[in-house]
Amino acid sequence: SNWEFIKTDVTGEKKNVGRDHTESSQGTECPLQRPHEGISTALQQFSKDKSIAAIVLTGSEKAFAAGADIKEMVGNTYSQCIQGNFLNDWVEVARTQKPIIAAVNGYALGGGCELAMMCDIIYAGDKAKFGQPEIALGTIPGAGGTQRLTRVVGKSKAMEMCLTGNMISAQEAEKLGLASKVVPADQLLAEAIKLAEKIGTHSSLIVQLCKESVNTAYETTLQEGLKFERRTFHATFSTADRKEGMTAFAEKRPANFTNE
Ligand code: HXC
């Protein structure tokens, strides 16, 4: 198989962040307070593994992730946050070069919603709920909730979600473009894996370039983004996989990509 998945469940009894090749997870244990370390470590391993084309990040039926541990954060001080670079560890997810799919069942709240938004594609189970409830805790989102959400759903909706803390349903998330698909909860993981497998049929090298180019749309102006895209498109002409893809089409046969 050419996909991997990571389980993260910040509300469940068993705090399990792990990796697996099968659906019956025996993931590695990870303390509740440090789920991001488990995810970062897994992502670093997957990044090095050439047999992995795409990654699926999922939680439990009840929750994808209900956010940072509030009880643990209660006593944190400003100077601790600054000196400990609080939340910096999470950037690993957004930095991953391989495509990463969030399969969101149940709650994706606060840091959980932000974690989902760090992924490249969100598939939602039909009972999923997304929200940025930090405002009710006397704080604000700190890992992209006011930034990525606004770019995805626009100012009015992002402002409404961040200022009220109200959750939105999976169906609404799809309508807003936050999730690209809603599926029955029990089929979610299978659908996400199917998506990862489809991506895995293409050249991993070109997939990586394509991901970078889409992400550039979020990070630069349109003119800079278009230039980056065109140059990256040109660059694909230096790869064996571009040649193979076009040759295979002309010869009416499946492409045999080598990721070169
Ligand atoms: C610590 C949490 C928690 C959290 C749930 N629990 N979310 N503990 N931090 N984020 C605990 C509850 O206290 C409870 O513990 C147990 O999990 C089950 O939760 P219940 O509330 O009893 O379950 P339910 O009624 O089904 O409600 C589920 C829920 C609710 C909707 C997810 O728990 C909730 O609103 N949680 C808070 C969500 C939130 O505010 N997230 C943002 C966090 S701030 P006991 O001991 O009673 O069994 C954040 C900052 C951004 O994320 C940081 C970026 C990384």
Tab-separated table of C-alpha atoms and ligand atoms in Angstrom:
chain	number	residue	atom	x	y	z
A	1	SER	CA	0.000	0.000	0.000
A	2	ASN	CA	1.243	3.498	-0.723
A	3	TRP	CA	-0.533	5.409	2.011
A	4	GLU	CA	-0.048	5.788	5.727
A	5	PHE	CA	-2.355	6.987	8.387
A	6	ILE	CA	-1.908	8.600	11.714
A	7	LYS	CA	-4.507	8.433	14.452
A	8	THR	CA	-4.957	11.315	16.777
A	9	ASP	CA	-7.617	11.445	19.454
A	10	VAL	CA	-7.359	14.166	21.996
A	11	THR	CA	-10.652	13.447	23.736
A	12	GLY	CA	-10.790	9.678	23.899
A	13	GLU	CA	-9.862	7.597	26.923
A	14	LYS	CA	-6.943	6.064	25.106
A	15	LYS	CA	-4.677	8.777	23.823
A	16	ASN	CA	-3.299	7.128	20.800
A	17	VAL	CA	-1.181	8.734	18.154
A	18	GLY	CA	0.383	6.233	15.889
A	19	ARG	CA	0.978	4.934	12.447
A	20	ASP	CA	-0.168	1.875	10.684
A	21	HIS	CA	-0.420	0.127	7.356
A	22	THR	CA	-3.720	-1.496	8.157
A	23	GLU	CA	-7.074	-0.382	9.462
A	24	SER	CA	-6.639	-2.247	12.727
A	25	SER	CA	-4.379	0.269	14.351
A	26	GLN	CA	-1.761	-0.735	16.859
A	27	GLY	CA	-0.254	2.736	16.794
A	28	THR	CA	2.488	3.827	19.072
A	29	GLU	CA	1.378	5.278	22.379
A	30	CYS	CA	1.860	8.963	22.909
A	31	PRO	CA	1.053	11.037	26.002
A	32	LEU	CA	-2.012	13.303	25.732
A	33	GLN	CA	0.026	16.454	26.231
A	34	ARG	CA	2.361	15.671	23.367
A	35	PRO	CA	0.270	14.413	20.439
A	36	HIS	CA	2.053	16.786	18.072
A	37	GLU	CA	5.365	15.122	18.878
A	38	GLY	CA	3.907	11.776	17.844
A	39	ILE	CA	2.559	13.287	14.655
A	40	SER	CA	5.808	15.129	13.886
A	41	THR	CA	7.881	12.001	14.428
A	42	ALA	CA	5.559	9.931	12.239
A	43	LEU	CA	5.590	12.565	9.505
A	44	GLN	CA	9.374	12.740	9.542
A	45	GLN	CA	9.518	8.966	9.124
A	46	PHE	CA	6.925	8.977	6.325
A	47	SER	CA	8.766	11.780	4.552
A	48	LYS	CA	11.899	9.634	4.304
A	49	ASP	CA	10.023	6.536	3.170
A	50	LYS	CA	9.916	6.464	-0.626
A	51	SER	CA	7.198	3.799	-0.645
A	52	ILE	CA	4.698	6.244	0.879
A	53	ALA	CA	2.917	8.527	-1.567
A	54	ALA	CA	0.249	10.064	0.661
A	55	ILE	CA	-0.734	10.275	4.314
A	56	VAL	CA	-4.140	10.106	6.003
A	57	LEU	CA	-4.554	11.759	9.394
A	58	THR	CA	-7.579	10.648	11.369
A	59	GLY	CA	-9.018	10.450	14.882
A	60	SER	CA	-11.868	8.527	16.433
A	61	GLU	CA	-15.584	8.525	15.586
A	62	LYS	CA	-16.161	10.952	18.444
A	63	ALA	CA	-13.373	13.369	17.711
A	64	PHE	CA	-10.703	14.170	15.195
A	65	ALA	CA	-9.220	16.369	17.907
A	66	ALA	CA	-10.929	18.643	20.453
A	67	GLY	CA	-8.022	21.036	20.563
A	68	ALA	CA	-5.162	21.718	22.877
A	69	ASP	CA	-5.477	20.336	26.399
A	70	ILE	CA	-7.252	23.154	28.196
A	71	LYS	CA	-6.545	21.783	31.669
A	72	GLU	CA	-2.857	21.645	30.874
A	73	MET	CA	-2.801	25.185	29.510
A	74	VAL	CA	-4.533	26.763	32.541
A	75	GLY	CA	-1.321	27.714	34.353
A	76	ASN	CA	0.729	28.713	31.308
A	77	THR	CA	2.243	32.182	31.357
A	78	TYR	CA	3.138	34.580	28.555
A	79	SER	CA	6.860	34.165	29.129
A	80	GLN	CA	6.531	30.361	29.087
A	81	CYS	CA	4.613	30.549	25.801
A	82	ILE	CA	7.278	32.745	24.228
A	83	GLN	CA	10.300	30.911	25.557
A	84	GLY	CA	8.839	27.479	24.914
A	85	ASN	CA	7.758	28.652	21.433
A	86	PHE	CA	4.293	27.228	22.205
A	87	LEU	CA	2.573	25.683	19.155
A	88	ASN	CA	5.694	25.857	17.008
A	89	ASP	CA	5.890	22.049	16.844
A	90	TRP	CA	2.688	21.928	14.816
A	91	VAL	CA	4.266	23.514	11.757
A	92	GLU	CA	5.559	20.065	10.815
A	93	VAL	CA	2.119	19.096	9.500
A	94	ALA	CA	1.888	22.094	7.185
A	95	ARG	CA	5.519	21.610	6.136
A	96	THR	CA	5.117	18.036	5.007
A	97	GLN	CA	5.938	17.680	1.330
A	98	LYS	CA	3.752	14.635	0.743
A	99	PRO	CA	0.006	15.117	0.425
A	100	ILE	CA	-1.782	14.770	3.727
A	101	ILE	CA	-5.507	14.112	3.981
A	102	ALA	CA	-7.496	14.856	7.136
A	103	ALA	CA	-10.308	12.347	7.658
A	104	VAL	CA	-12.443	14.203	10.195
A	105	ASN	CA	-15.050	12.304	12.165
A	106	GLY	CA	-16.664	13.978	15.155
A	107	TYR	CA	-15.244	17.144	16.661
A	108	ALA	CA	-12.476	19.189	15.074
A	109	LEU	CA	-12.295	22.058	17.534
A	110	GLY	CA	-9.710	24.726	18.253
A	111	GLY	CA	-6.299	23.248	17.551
A	112	GLY	CA	-8.153	20.248	16.090
A	113	CYS	CA	-9.788	22.378	13.408
A	114	GLU	CA	-6.462	24.088	12.824
A	115	LEU	CA	-4.738	20.732	12.503
A	116	ALA	CA	-7.278	19.658	9.879
A	117	MET	CA	-6.690	22.908	8.005
A	118	MET	CA	-2.924	22.302	7.980
A	119	CYS	CA	-3.668	19.217	5.900
A	120	ASP	CA	-4.090	19.435	2.122
A	121	ILE	CA	-7.548	17.939	1.762
A	122	ILE	CA	-10.299	17.515	4.343
A	123	TYR	CA	-12.851	14.721	4.042
A	124	ALA	CA	-15.560	14.875	6.690
A	125	GLY	CA	-17.754	12.214	8.229
A	126	ASP	CA	-21.421	13.245	8.184
A	127	LYS	CA	-21.445	13.903	11.947
A	128	ALA	CA	-18.261	15.969	11.964
A	129	LYS	CA	-18.271	19.383	13.600
A	130	PHE	CA	-15.748	22.156	13.027
A	131	GLY	CA	-15.205	25.144	15.269
A	132	GLN	CA	-12.815	27.642	16.812
A	133	PRO	CA	-14.137	27.892	20.386
A	134	GLU	CA	-11.040	29.591	21.852
A	135	ILE	CA	-12.953	32.850	22.327
A	136	ALA	CA	-15.040	31.205	25.053
A	137	LEU	CA	-11.818	30.338	26.873
A	138	GLY	CA	-10.608	33.911	26.829
A	139	THR	CA	-8.046	33.350	24.102
A	140	ILE	CA	-7.859	33.275	20.328
A	141	PRO	CA	-6.901	30.582	17.807
A	142	GLY	CA	-3.134	30.244	17.685
A	143	ALA	CA	-2.338	27.800	14.916
A	144	GLY	CA	-4.085	29.168	11.855
A	145	GLY	CA	-7.715	29.514	12.972
A	146	THR	CA	-7.906	33.196	12.169
A	147	GLN	CA	-5.665	32.866	9.104
A	148	ARG	CA	-6.230	29.620	7.183
A	149	LEU	CA	-9.946	29.587	7.998
A	150	THR	CA	-10.368	33.147	6.696
A	151	ARG	CA	-8.597	32.308	3.452
A	152	VAL	CA	-10.820	29.281	2.963
A	153	VAL	CA	-14.280	30.458	4.008
A	154	GLY	CA	-13.912	34.231	3.696
A	155	LYS	CA	-13.984	37.000	6.269
A	156	SER	CA	-17.626	37.038	7.294
A	157	LYS	CA	-17.922	33.340	8.087
A	158	ALA	CA	-14.472	33.094	9.685
A	159	MET	CA	-15.212	36.152	11.795
A	160	GLU	CA	-18.560	34.671	12.844
A	161	MET	CA	-16.986	31.345	13.795
A	162	CYS	CA	-14.033	32.875	15.659
A	163	LEU	CA	-16.085	35.515	17.491
A	164	THR	CA	-18.970	33.245	18.528
A	165	GLY	CA	-17.120	29.959	18.940
A	166	ASN	CA	-20.114	28.295	17.255
A	167	MET	CA	-19.502	25.019	15.472
A	168	ILE	CA	-20.456	24.278	11.900
A	169	SER	CA	-21.648	20.921	10.564
A	170	ALA	CA	-19.873	18.714	8.046
A	171	GLN	CA	-22.443	19.690	5.432
A	172	GLU	CA	-21.835	23.373	6.011
A	173	ALA	CA	-18.083	22.808	5.944
A	174	GLU	CA	-18.454	21.205	2.535
A	175	LYS	CA	-20.657	24.020	1.278
A	176	LEU	CA	-18.025	26.536	2.399
A	177	GLY	CA	-15.169	24.635	0.748
A	178	LEU	CA	-13.538	23.791	4.078
A	179	ALA	CA	-14.160	20.087	3.447
A	180	SER	CA	-14.112	18.737	-0.076
A	181	LYS	CA	-16.432	15.795	0.616
A	182	VAL	CA	-18.877	14.509	3.238
A	183	VAL	CA	-19.346	10.762	3.570
A	184	PRO	CA	-21.155	8.515	6.063
A	185	ALA	CA	-18.971	8.286	9.171
A	186	ASP	CA	-18.303	4.558	8.855
A	187	GLN	CA	-17.027	4.969	5.289
A	188	LEU	CA	-14.842	7.985	5.948
A	189	LEU	CA	-11.504	6.291	6.439
A	190	ALA	CA	-12.041	3.992	3.452
A	191	GLU	CA	-12.901	6.995	1.260
A	192	ALA	CA	-9.863	8.926	2.488
A	193	ILE	CA	-7.633	5.940	1.768
A	194	LYS	CA	-9.185	5.600	-1.691
A	195	LEU	CA	-8.295	9.226	-2.324
A	196	ALA	CA	-4.731	8.672	-1.059
A	197	GLU	CA	-4.416	5.630	-3.323
A	198	LYS	CA	-5.606	7.595	-6.338
A	199	ILE	CA	-3.009	10.292	-5.635
A	200	GLY	CA	-0.491	7.460	-5.205
A	201	THR	CA	-1.044	6.282	-8.783
A	202	HIS	CA	0.621	9.469	-10.027
A	203	SER	CA	4.262	10.491	-9.904
A	204	SER	CA	5.152	11.383	-6.310
A	205	LEU	CA	7.665	13.875	-7.634
A	206	ILE	CA	5.096	15.732	-9.718
A	207	VAL	CA	2.474	15.462	-6.956
A	208	GLN	CA	4.922	17.229	-4.656
A	209	LEU	CA	5.484	20.027	-7.173
A	210	CYS	CA	1.739	20.365	-7.704
A	211	LYS	CA	1.072	20.567	-3.962
A	212	GLU	CA	3.717	23.260	-3.653
A	213	SER	CA	2.125	25.206	-6.455
A	214	VAL	CA	-1.393	25.070	-4.974
A	215	ASN	CA	0.016	26.113	-1.603
A	216	THR	CA	1.719	29.067	-3.257
A	217	ALA	CA	-1.743	30.421	-4.034
A	218	TYR	CA	-2.188	30.902	-0.291
A	219	GLU	CA	1.158	32.442	0.366
A	220	THR	CA	1.798	34.969	-2.396
A	221	THR	CA	0.084	37.421	-4.688
A	222	LEU	CA	-1.652	36.172	-7.841
A	223	GLN	CA	1.144	37.443	-10.118
A	224	GLU	CA	3.861	35.795	-8.050
A	225	GLY	CA	1.813	32.622	-7.809
A	226	LEU	CA	1.228	32.483	-11.557
A	227	LYS	CA	4.929	32.960	-12.186
A	228	PHE	CA	5.810	30.235	-9.702
A	229	GLU	CA	3.268	27.928	-11.303
A	230	ARG	CA	4.523	28.532	-14.846
A	231	ARG	CA	8.155	27.991	-13.862
A	232	THR	CA	7.220	24.824	-11.984
A	233	PHE	CA	5.268	23.634	-15.001
A	234	HIS	CA	8.347	24.302	-17.133
A	235	ALA	CA	10.446	22.391	-14.601
A	236	THR	CA	8.323	19.270	-15.048
A	237	PHE	CA	9.812	19.093	-18.565
A	238	SER	CA	13.137	18.196	-16.986
A	239	THR	CA	11.671	15.060	-15.376
A	240	ALA	CA	11.482	11.507	-16.673
A	241	ASP	CA	7.936	11.222	-15.328
A	242	ARG	CA	6.645	14.097	-17.489
A	243	LYS	CA	8.099	12.382	-20.548
A	244	GLU	CA	6.680	9.019	-19.477
A	245	GLY	CA	3.220	10.452	-18.718
A	246	MET	CA	2.859	12.040	-22.136
A	247	THR	CA	4.438	9.100	-23.975
A	248	ALA	CA	2.103	6.669	-22.213
A	249	PHE	CA	-0.896	8.772	-23.207
A	250	ALA	CA	0.210	8.831	-26.845
A	251	GLU	CA	0.807	5.071	-26.781
A	252	LYS	CA	-2.553	4.435	-25.076
A	253	ARG	CA	-1.023	2.587	-22.119
A	254	PRO	CA	-0.823	3.252	-18.365
A	255	ALA	CA	2.122	5.385	-17.300
A	256	ASN	CA	4.925	3.766	-15.393
A	257	PHE	CA	6.207	6.542	-13.154
A	258	THR	CA	9.594	6.269	-11.482
A	259	ASN	CA	9.429	9.479	-9.432
A	260	GLU	CA	12.444	10.765	-11.295
B	1	HXC	C1	-8.967	19.158	27.889
B	1	HXC	C2	-10.913	18.172	27.230
B	1	HXC	C3	-10.910	18.895	26.035
B	1	HXC	C4	-9.823	19.805	25.802
B	1	HXC	C5	-12.632	17.636	26.045
B	1	HXC	N1	-12.001	17.400	27.191
B	1	HXC	N2	-11.999	18.556	25.316
B	1	HXC	N3	-9.948	18.298	28.149
B	1	HXC	N4	-8.878	19.894	26.763
B	1	HXC	N5	-9.693	20.529	24.688
B	1	HXC	C6	-12.372	16.465	28.247
B	1	HXC	C7	-13.568	16.933	29.059
B	1	HXC	O1	-13.169	17.838	30.049
B	1	HXC	C8	-14.072	15.629	29.632
B	1	HXC	O2	-13.230	15.263	30.706
B	1	HXC	C9	-13.812	14.639	28.476
B	1	HXC	O3	-12.806	15.230	27.661
B	1	HXC	C10	-15.041	14.397	27.626
B	1	HXC	O4	-15.597	15.667	27.257
B	1	HXC	P1	-17.128	16.087	27.563
B	1	HXC	O5	-17.175	17.564	27.524
B	1	HXC	O6	-17.628	15.428	28.787
B	1	HXC	O7	-17.845	15.434	26.313
B	1	HXC	P2	-19.005	16.039	25.412
B	1	HXC	O8	-20.110	16.587	26.265
B	1	HXC	O9	-19.336	14.981	24.407
B	1	HXC	O10	-18.366	17.303	24.635
B	1	HXC	C11	-17.258	17.136	23.774
B	1	HXC	C12	-16.693	18.516	23.361
B	1	HXC	C13	-16.406	19.334	24.642
B	1	HXC	C14	-17.712	19.273	22.506
B	1	HXC	C15	-15.449	18.243	22.539
B	1	HXC	O11	-15.600	18.564	25.507
B	1	HXC	C16	-15.678	20.606	24.377
B	1	HXC	O12	-16.294	21.613	24.016
B	1	HXC	N6	-14.367	20.618	24.602
B	1	HXC	C17	-13.554	21.804	24.515
B	1	HXC	C18	-13.212	22.123	23.099
B	1	HXC	C19	-12.359	23.352	22.987
B	1	HXC	O13	-12.632	24.403	23.599
B	1	HXC	N7	-11.256	23.264	22.231
B	1	HXC	C20	-10.327	24.367	22.047
B	1	HXC	C21	-9.198	24.205	22.982
B	1	HXC	S1	-8.106	25.590	22.900
B	1	HXC	P3	-13.784	14.551	32.016
B	1	HXC	O14	-12.588	14.532	32.922
B	1	HXC	O15	-14.909	15.406	32.507
B	1	HXC	O16	-14.215	13.204	31.523
B	1	HXC	C22	-7.106	25.283	21.633
B	1	HXC	C23	-6.075	26.339	21.430
B	1	HXC	C24	-5.375	26.250	20.110
B	1	HXC	O17	-7.207	24.325	20.958
B	1	HXC	C25	-4.071	25.595	20.244
B	1	HXC	C26	-3.539	25.149	18.926
B	1	HXC	C27	-2.913	23.763	18.956
